[in-house]
Coordinates of C-alpha atoms and ligand atoms in Angstrom, one line a residue:
X785 CA 96.5 27.2 47.6
X786 CA 98.2 31.0 47.9
X787 CA 95.8 33.4 48.6
X788 CA 96.5 36.8 45.7
X789 CA 95.6 39.9 48.3
X790 CA 98.6 40.8 49.5
X791 CA 98.2 40.6 53.2
X792 CA 98.4 44.4 54.8
X793 CA 100.8 45.0 58.1
X794 CA 98.1 45.9 61.2
X795 CA 97.4 50.0 61.2
X796 CA 99.2 51.3 64.2
X797 CA 96.2 51.8 67.5
X798 CA 95.1 55.8 66.7
X799 CA 95.9 57.4 70.0
X800 CA 93.0 60.1 70.2
X801 CA 90.6 57.9 72.0
X802 CA 92.8 57.6 74.6
X803 CA 92.5 60.9 75.7
X804 CA 88.5 59.6 76.2
X805 CA 88.5 56.8 78.9
X806 CA 88.6 56.9 82.4
X807 CA 92.0 56.9 84.3
X808 CA 90.6 53.7 86.0
X809 CA 89.7 51.9 82.4
X810 CA 93.2 53.1 81.7
X811 CA 94.7 51.5 84.8
X812 CA 92.9 48.1 84.3
X813 CA 94.0 48.2 80.3
X814 CA 97.8 48.6 81.6
X815 CA 97.2 46.5 83.8
X816 CA 96.1 43.7 81.5
X817 CA 98.8 44.9 79.1
X818 CA 101.3 44.4 81.3
X819 CA 100.1 40.9 82.2
X820 CA 100.5 39.4 78.5
X821 CA 103.6 41.2 78.1
X822 CA 105.1 39.4 81.5
X823 CA 108.7 38.8 81.3
X824 CA 109.0 40.2 77.8
X825 CA 108.6 43.5 79.7
X826 CA 110.3 45.9 81.6
X827 CA 108.5 49.1 82.7
X828 CA 111.6 51.6 84.0
X829 CA 110.4 54.8 85.8
X830 CA 112.2 58.3 86.9
X831 CA 112.0 59.6 90.4
X832 CA 110.2 62.5 88.8
X833 CA 107.4 60.8 87.1
X834 CA 103.5 60.9 88.4
X835 CA 102.3 58.6 90.8
X836 CA 99.7 57.4 88.3
X837 CA 102.4 56.0 86.3
X838 CA 104.9 55.2 88.6
X839 CA 103.1 52.9 89.9
X840 CA 103.1 50.1 87.2
X841 CA 107.2 50.9 87.2
X842 CA 108.6 47.5 87.5
X843 CA 111.4 49.4 88.7
X844 CA 111.9 53.3 89.8
X845 CA 115.6 55.4 90.3
X846 CA 116.9 58.2 89.5
X847 CA 119.7 58.8 86.3
X848 CA 121.8 56.8 86.8
X849 CA 120.7 53.7 88.7
X850 CA 118.3 53.8 85.7
X851 CA 121.5 53.9 83.1
X852 CA 122.5 50.9 85.3
X853 CA 119.4 48.5 85.4
X854 CA 119.1 48.9 81.6
X855 CA 122.7 48.3 80.9
X856 CA 121.2 44.7 83.5
X857 CA 118.1 44.1 82.1
X858 CA 118.5 40.4 80.6
X859 CA 115.3 38.8 80.3
X860 CA 113.1 41.3 78.4
X861 CA 112.8 41.6 75.0
X862 CA 110.8 45.7 75.8
X863 CA 111.6 48.8 77.7
X864 CA 109.2 50.9 78.1
X865 CA 110.5 53.8 79.6
X866 CA 108.6 56.4 81.5
X867 CA 111.1 59.0 81.9
X868 CA 112.1 61.5 79.1
X869 CA 113.8 61.9 75.3
X870 CA 117.6 61.1 76.8
X871 CA 117.0 59.0 79.3
X872 CA 115.4 56.8 76.6
X873 CA 118.1 57.0 74.6
X874 CA 120.6 56.2 77.3
X875 CA 118.7 52.5 77.8
X876 CA 118.9 52.2 73.8
X877 CA 122.3 52.5 73.6
X878 CA 123.3 50.4 77.3
X879 CA 120.5 47.5 76.6
X880 CA 121.2 44.3 75.0
X881 CA 121.4 44.3 71.2
X882 CA 117.7 42.3 71.4
X883 CA 115.9 45.0 73.2
X884 CA 113.8 47.7 72.0
X885 CA 113.1 50.6 73.7
X886 CA 110.1 52.4 74.8
X887 CA 109.3 56.6 75.0
X888 CA 105.4 55.8 76.0
X889 CA 105.6 60.3 74.4
X890 CA 108.3 61.5 71.7
X891 CA 107.9 65.1 73.5
X892 CA 108.9 64.2 76.6
X893 CA 112.4 65.8 76.0
X894 CA 114.2 68.0 78.7
X895 CA 114.8 71.4 77.5
X896 CA 118.5 71.0 79.8
X897 CA 119.2 68.6 77.3
X898 CA 118.0 70.9 74.2
X899 CA 120.8 73.5 75.5
X900 CA 123.6 71.9 73.3
X901 CA 123.9 70.4 70.0
X902 CA 126.4 69.1 68.1
X903 CA 126.4 71.7 66.0
X904 CA 127.7 74.0 68.9
X905 CA 129.9 72.2 71.0
X906 CA 132.2 71.2 67.8
X907 CA 132.4 74.0 66.7
X908 CA 133.3 75.4 70.7
X909 CA 136.1 72.5 70.5
X910 CA 137.1 74.2 67.7
X911 CA 137.2 77.8 68.3
X912 CA 138.8 76.4 72.2
X913 CA 141.2 74.7 70.0
X914 CA 142.8 78.1 68.8
X915 CA 143.6 79.2 72.3
X916 CA 144.1 76.1 74.0
X917 CA 145.3 72.7 73.6
X918 CA 142.7 70.6 73.4
X919 CA 143.9 67.6 73.6
X920 CA 144.2 69.0 77.7
X921 CA 140.7 69.3 77.2
X922 CA 138.3 66.5 78.7
X923 CA 134.8 66.9 77.4
X924 CA 132.5 65.7 80.1
X925 CA 128.8 65.3 79.3
X926 CA 126.2 65.5 82.0
X927 CA 124.1 62.2 81.4
X928 CA 121.0 64.7 80.2
X929 CA 122.3 65.3 76.7
X930 CA 121.1 64.1 73.3
X931 CA 123.5 60.3 72.3
X932 CA 125.4 62.3 69.6
X933 CA 127.2 65.3 72.3
X934 CA 127.6 61.7 74.3
X935 CA 129.3 59.7 71.5
X936 CA 130.7 63.3 70.9
X937 CA 133.0 62.5 73.9
X938 CA 133.6 58.5 73.4
X939 CA 135.7 59.4 70.3
X940 CA 137.2 62.6 71.8
X941 CA 138.8 60.7 75.3
X942 CA 135.6 61.6 77.1
X943 CA 133.1 60.8 79.9
X944 CA 129.6 60.8 80.9
X945 CA 128.5 62.2 84.3
X946 CA 124.9 61.7 86.1
X947 CA 124.1 64.1 89.4
X948 CA 125.6 60.9 91.6
X949 CA 128.5 60.9 90.3
X950 CA 129.8 64.2 88.8
X951 CA 132.6 64.3 91.3
X952 CA 133.7 61.1 90.7
X953 CA 133.8 61.7 87.3
X954 CA 135.4 65.2 87.3
X955 CA 138.0 63.4 89.3
X956 CA 138.6 60.5 86.3
X957 CA 138.9 63.6 84.4
X958 CA 141.7 65.9 85.7
X959 CA 143.8 61.8 86.6
X960 CA 144.1 62.6 82.9
X961 CA 143.8 65.5 81.3
X962 CA 144.3 69.9 82.3
X963 CA 140.7 70.8 82.9
X964 CA 137.3 70.0 81.5
X965 CA 134.8 71.3 79.0
X966 CA 131.0 70.7 81.2
X967 CA 128.0 70.8 79.2
X968 CA 124.9 71.2 79.2
X969 CA 124.6 72.0 82.7
X970 CA 126.6 74.9 84.1
X971 CA 125.1 74.6 87.5
X972 CA 126.2 70.6 88.0
X973 CA 129.6 71.7 87.0
X974 CA 129.8 74.7 89.2
X975 CA 128.4 73.5 92.3
X976 CA 130.7 70.0 91.8
X977 CA 134.0 71.2 90.5
X978 CA 133.3 74.2 93.5
X979 CA 133.0 71.1 96.1
X980 CA 136.7 69.8 94.6
X981 CA 138.4 72.8 95.0
X982 CA 138.5 75.0 92.4
X983 CA 138.1 78.8 92.4
X984 CA 135.2 80.4 90.4
X985 CA 137.8 82.5 88.6
X986 CA 139.2 78.7 86.8
X987 CA 135.7 78.5 85.5
X988 CA 134.7 80.6 82.8
X989 CA 131.2 80.6 81.3
X990 CA 130.7 79.2 77.3
X991 CA 127.7 81.1 76.1
X992 CA 127.6 79.6 72.1
X993 CA 126.0 82.5 71.0
X994 CA 128.4 84.5 71.9
X995 CA 132.3 84.5 70.1
X996 CA 134.6 82.5 71.8
X997 CA 131.8 81.7 74.5
X998 CA 132.0 85.5 75.7
X999 CA 135.5 84.6 76.8
X1000 CA 139.0 86.5 76.8
X1001 CA 141.9 83.6 75.6
X1002 CA 143.6 84.5 79.3
X1003 CA 140.0 83.2 80.8
X1004 CA 140.2 79.6 78.9
X1005 CA 144.1 79.9 79.5
X1006 CA 143.6 79.9 83.5
X1007 CA 140.7 77.7 82.7
X1008 CA 140.0 74.7 84.5
X1009 CA 136.2 73.8 84.0
X1010 CA 134.6 75.3 81.1
X1011 CA 130.8 75.4 81.9
X1012 CA 128.9 75.3 79.0
X1013 CA 125.8 78.1 79.4
X1014 CA 122.3 75.8 79.9
X1015 CA 120.3 75.2 82.9
X1016 CA 117.7 73.2 84.1
X1017 CA 114.5 75.5 83.8
X1018 CA 112.6 73.3 87.3
X1019 CA 115.4 74.1 89.5
X1020 CA 116.8 77.5 88.8
X1021 CA 113.1 78.2 90.3
X1022 CA 114.7 77.9 93.9
X1023 CA 115.9 80.3 95.6
X1024 CA 118.2 81.1 98.2
X1025 CA 115.2 84.0 99.2
X1026 CA 112.7 80.4 99.8
X1027 CA 115.5 78.9 102.1
X1028 CA 115.9 82.2 104.0
X1029 CA 112.3 82.7 104.3
X1030 CA 112.0 78.3 105.7
X1031 CA 115.2 79.1 108.4
X1032 CA 113.1 81.9 109.7
X1033 CA 109.9 80.3 109.7
X1034 CA 110.7 77.1 110.7
X1035 CA 113.8 77.1 112.7
X1036 CA 115.6 73.2 113.1
X1037 CA 114.1 72.7 109.4
X1038 CA 116.8 70.8 107.1
X1039 CA 117.3 72.0 103.5
X1040 CA 118.3 69.6 101.1
X1041 CA 118.5 70.5 97.0
X1042 CA 119.4 69.2 94.0
X1043 CA 122.9 69.8 92.7
X1044 CA 121.1 71.5 89.3
X1045 CA 120.1 74.7 91.6
X1046 CA 122.2 77.2 91.4
X1047 CA 125.2 78.0 93.2
X1048 CA 123.6 80.6 95.8
X1049 CA 121.1 78.6 96.3
X1050 CA 123.5 75.0 97.2
X1051 CA 125.3 77.2 98.9
X1052 CA 122.7 77.9 101.6
X1053 CA 122.0 74.4 101.6
X1054 CA 122.9 71.7 104.4
X1055 CA 122.4 68.8 102.5
X1056 CA 123.1 68.5 98.2
X1057 CA 122.7 65.8 96.0
X1058 CA 120.2 63.7 93.6
X1059 CA 117.5 62.5 93.1
X1060 CA 118.0 59.1 94.9
X1061 CA 120.3 60.8 97.8
X1062 CA 117.3 62.7 98.7
X1063 CA 114.9 59.9 99.3
X1064 CA 117.9 57.7 101.1
X1065 CA 118.7 60.5 102.7
X1066 CA 114.1 61.5 104.2
X1067 CA 113.9 58.0 104.4
X1068 CA 116.4 57.5 106.5
X1069 CA 115.7 60.5 108.6
X1070 CA 114.8 60.6 112.4
X1071 CA 111.1 60.4 113.0
X1072 CA 109.4 63.9 113.4
X1073 CA 112.4 66.0 111.3
X1074 CA 111.6 68.7 109.3
X1075 CA 112.4 69.0 104.9
X1076 CA 112.5 71.4 102.7
X1077 CA 113.3 70.2 99.8
X1078 CA 114.4 71.9 96.5
X1079 CA 113.6 69.5 93.5
X1080 CA 110.9 68.6 91.2
X1081 CA 107.3 68.7 92.8
X1082 CA 105.9 65.0 91.9
X1083 CA 109.2 63.4 94.1
X1084 CA 108.7 65.5 97.1
X1085 CA 104.6 65.5 97.1
X1086 CA 105.5 61.7 96.8
X1087 CA 108.1 61.5 99.4
X1088 CA 105.6 63.2 101.4
X1089 CA 103.0 61.2 101.5
X1090 CA 105.8 58.1 102.1
X1091 CA 107.1 59.7 105.3
X1092 CA 103.9 61.0 107.2
X1093 CA 106.4 60.8 110.7
X1094 CA 108.4 63.5 108.9
X1095 CA 107.7 67.3 108.0
X1096 CA 108.3 67.5 103.9
X1097 CA 108.5 70.8 102.9
X1098 CA 108.5 71.7 99.0
X1099 CA 111.5 74.4 99.0
X1100 CA 109.9 76.9 95.9
X1101 CA 106.5 78.8 96.9
X1102 CA 106.3 78.2 92.7
X1103 CA 104.8 75.3 91.3
X1104 CA 108.1 74.0 90.0
X1105 CA 107.8 70.6 88.5
X1106 CA 109.3 68.5 85.4
X1107 CA 106.6 69.8 82.3
X1108 CA 108.1 66.8 80.2
X1109 CA 108.6 64.5 81.9
X1110 CA 104.7 65.2 82.8
X1111 CA 103.7 64.2 79.4
X1112 CA 104.2 60.4 80.2
X1113 CA 100.4 60.6 81.2
X1114 CA 97.6 56.9 81.6
X1115 CA 96.6 57.6 77.8
X1116 CA 100.0 57.6 76.7
X1117 CA 101.0 54.7 78.8
X1118 CA 98.0 52.4 77.7
X1119 CA 98.2 53.5 73.3
X1120 CA 101.8 52.3 73.7
X1121 CA 101.5 48.9 75.8
X1122 CA 98.5 47.9 73.2
X1123 CA 100.2 48.7 70.4
X1124 CA 103.3 46.6 71.5
X1125 CA 100.3 43.4 71.8
X1126 CA 99.4 44.6 68.9
X1127 CA 102.7 44.1 66.7
X1128 CA 102.1 47.6 65.7
X1129 CA 104.5 49.4 69.0
X1130 CA 104.7 52.9 68.0
X1131 CA 107.5 55.9 69.6
X1132 CA 110.6 53.5 68.7
X1133 CA 113.4 55.0 70.4
X1134 CA 116.5 54.3 68.4
X1135 CA 119.8 55.5 68.6
X1136 CA 122.1 55.2 65.1
X1137 CA 124.7 52.4 65.2
X1138 CA 128.0 54.6 64.6
X1139 CA 126.7 57.2 67.3
X1140 CA 125.3 54.2 69.8
X1141 CA 128.7 52.4 69.4
X1142 CA 131.1 55.9 70.8
X1143 CA 128.1 56.7 73.3
X1144 CA 128.3 53.6 74.6
X1145 CA 132.1 54.4 75.1
X1146 CA 132.2 57.1 77.2
X1147 CA 129.0 56.2 79.4
X1148 CA 130.8 52.4 80.0
X1149 CA 133.4 55.0 81.7
X1150 CA 131.3 56.5 83.9
X1151 CA 129.7 53.2 84.9
X1152 CA 133.5 51.8 85.3
X1153 CA 133.6 54.0 88.1
X1154 CA 131.7 52.0 90.7
Ligands
LIG261 P1 118.6 62.6 88.4 O1 120.7 62.3 88.6 O2 119.0 63.4 89.6 O3 118.3 61.3 88.5 O4 118.4 63.9 87.9 C1 118.2 63.9 86.5 C2 117.7 65.2 86.0 O5 116.7 65.3 85.2 C3 117.0 65.7 87.3 O6 116.6 67.2 86.9
LIG262 FE1 115.6 68.1 82.3 FE2 115.3 69.7 84.6 FE3 112.9 67.9 83.7 FE4 115.9 66.8 84.5 S1 113.8 68.9 85.8 S2 114.7 66.1 82.9 S3 117.0 68.8 83.7 S4 113.9 70.2 82.8

């Protein structure tokens, strides 16, 4: 006999009660949920993630490595991304069709990625077309950008880069076109192009709030790399004065910074590289060596505790942490996992098919480089 009562979908488990659970209880529930989901679940974690959360990541890495891992995920059905929104979008674009990607807290964004949106980039492209031939201009987006900007690059013959491969990507761009429009991080663009010998006079900054980006036509005509006026609020806190102070107080200390830092900081540093590079450099450094590191606080603290034989210091006297990444915490992770098990998944990140297709073109160009 068929029931006359329509079967209703189970309601989503609400988030609020998770806030009141003790860390130990949350950790136990997360462990149990991981066991239940087994191989169908892959938790990816970015190096900036807090320790309490990163301990549950099956795989961790910087933006490049995490993209590669998402592209290679061949057993799982669900990816929970402990990172920020653009990373989860990238995982959705690169993972197999049947894989679903979740971000435990939708508010985990990236303030730099928010500094360029599709309307602003399209209108910059149209304005630039009045002064230079955009057929000669290669759009290059840092992976810290929305999927529709990656799709913009895909549609215009362009490419994505990360902080690990920005130089190879610009070389790829210059082999094909005369100049590049680099967004949204002016510092990564400037530091990389300068390292390749492009003079500052050929790198005008495009301010999307100003007519013609605030540039005279001659400056755009002379450009090799047009830098979008965006930055990371965490990495811009490191200053040359912090390096000078360490060098005064601890002669011989090595300074290691992320390329999202401003040029004046990169110029004073001994080494510059992505989070993965920073990690490897410190791990391979000789015992007893001293390091002042300019990148996100959670990574530096973890490096200090996992390398007790080295003297590891945070470069800034201020607390520079990625507040949005920090939104992924134990309550959100447990809530996300338990809803998944109950069949009421929350916070799925889904890039629309057309955007995903073109974003993938630009991402694949990058992934094919190495
Ligand atoms: P990585 O490419 O080093 O992972 O950097 C990403 C990021 O957001 C740094 O702020
Ligand atoms: Fe974005 Fe900066 Fe956070 Fe990286 S550290 S995710 S660039 S806000």
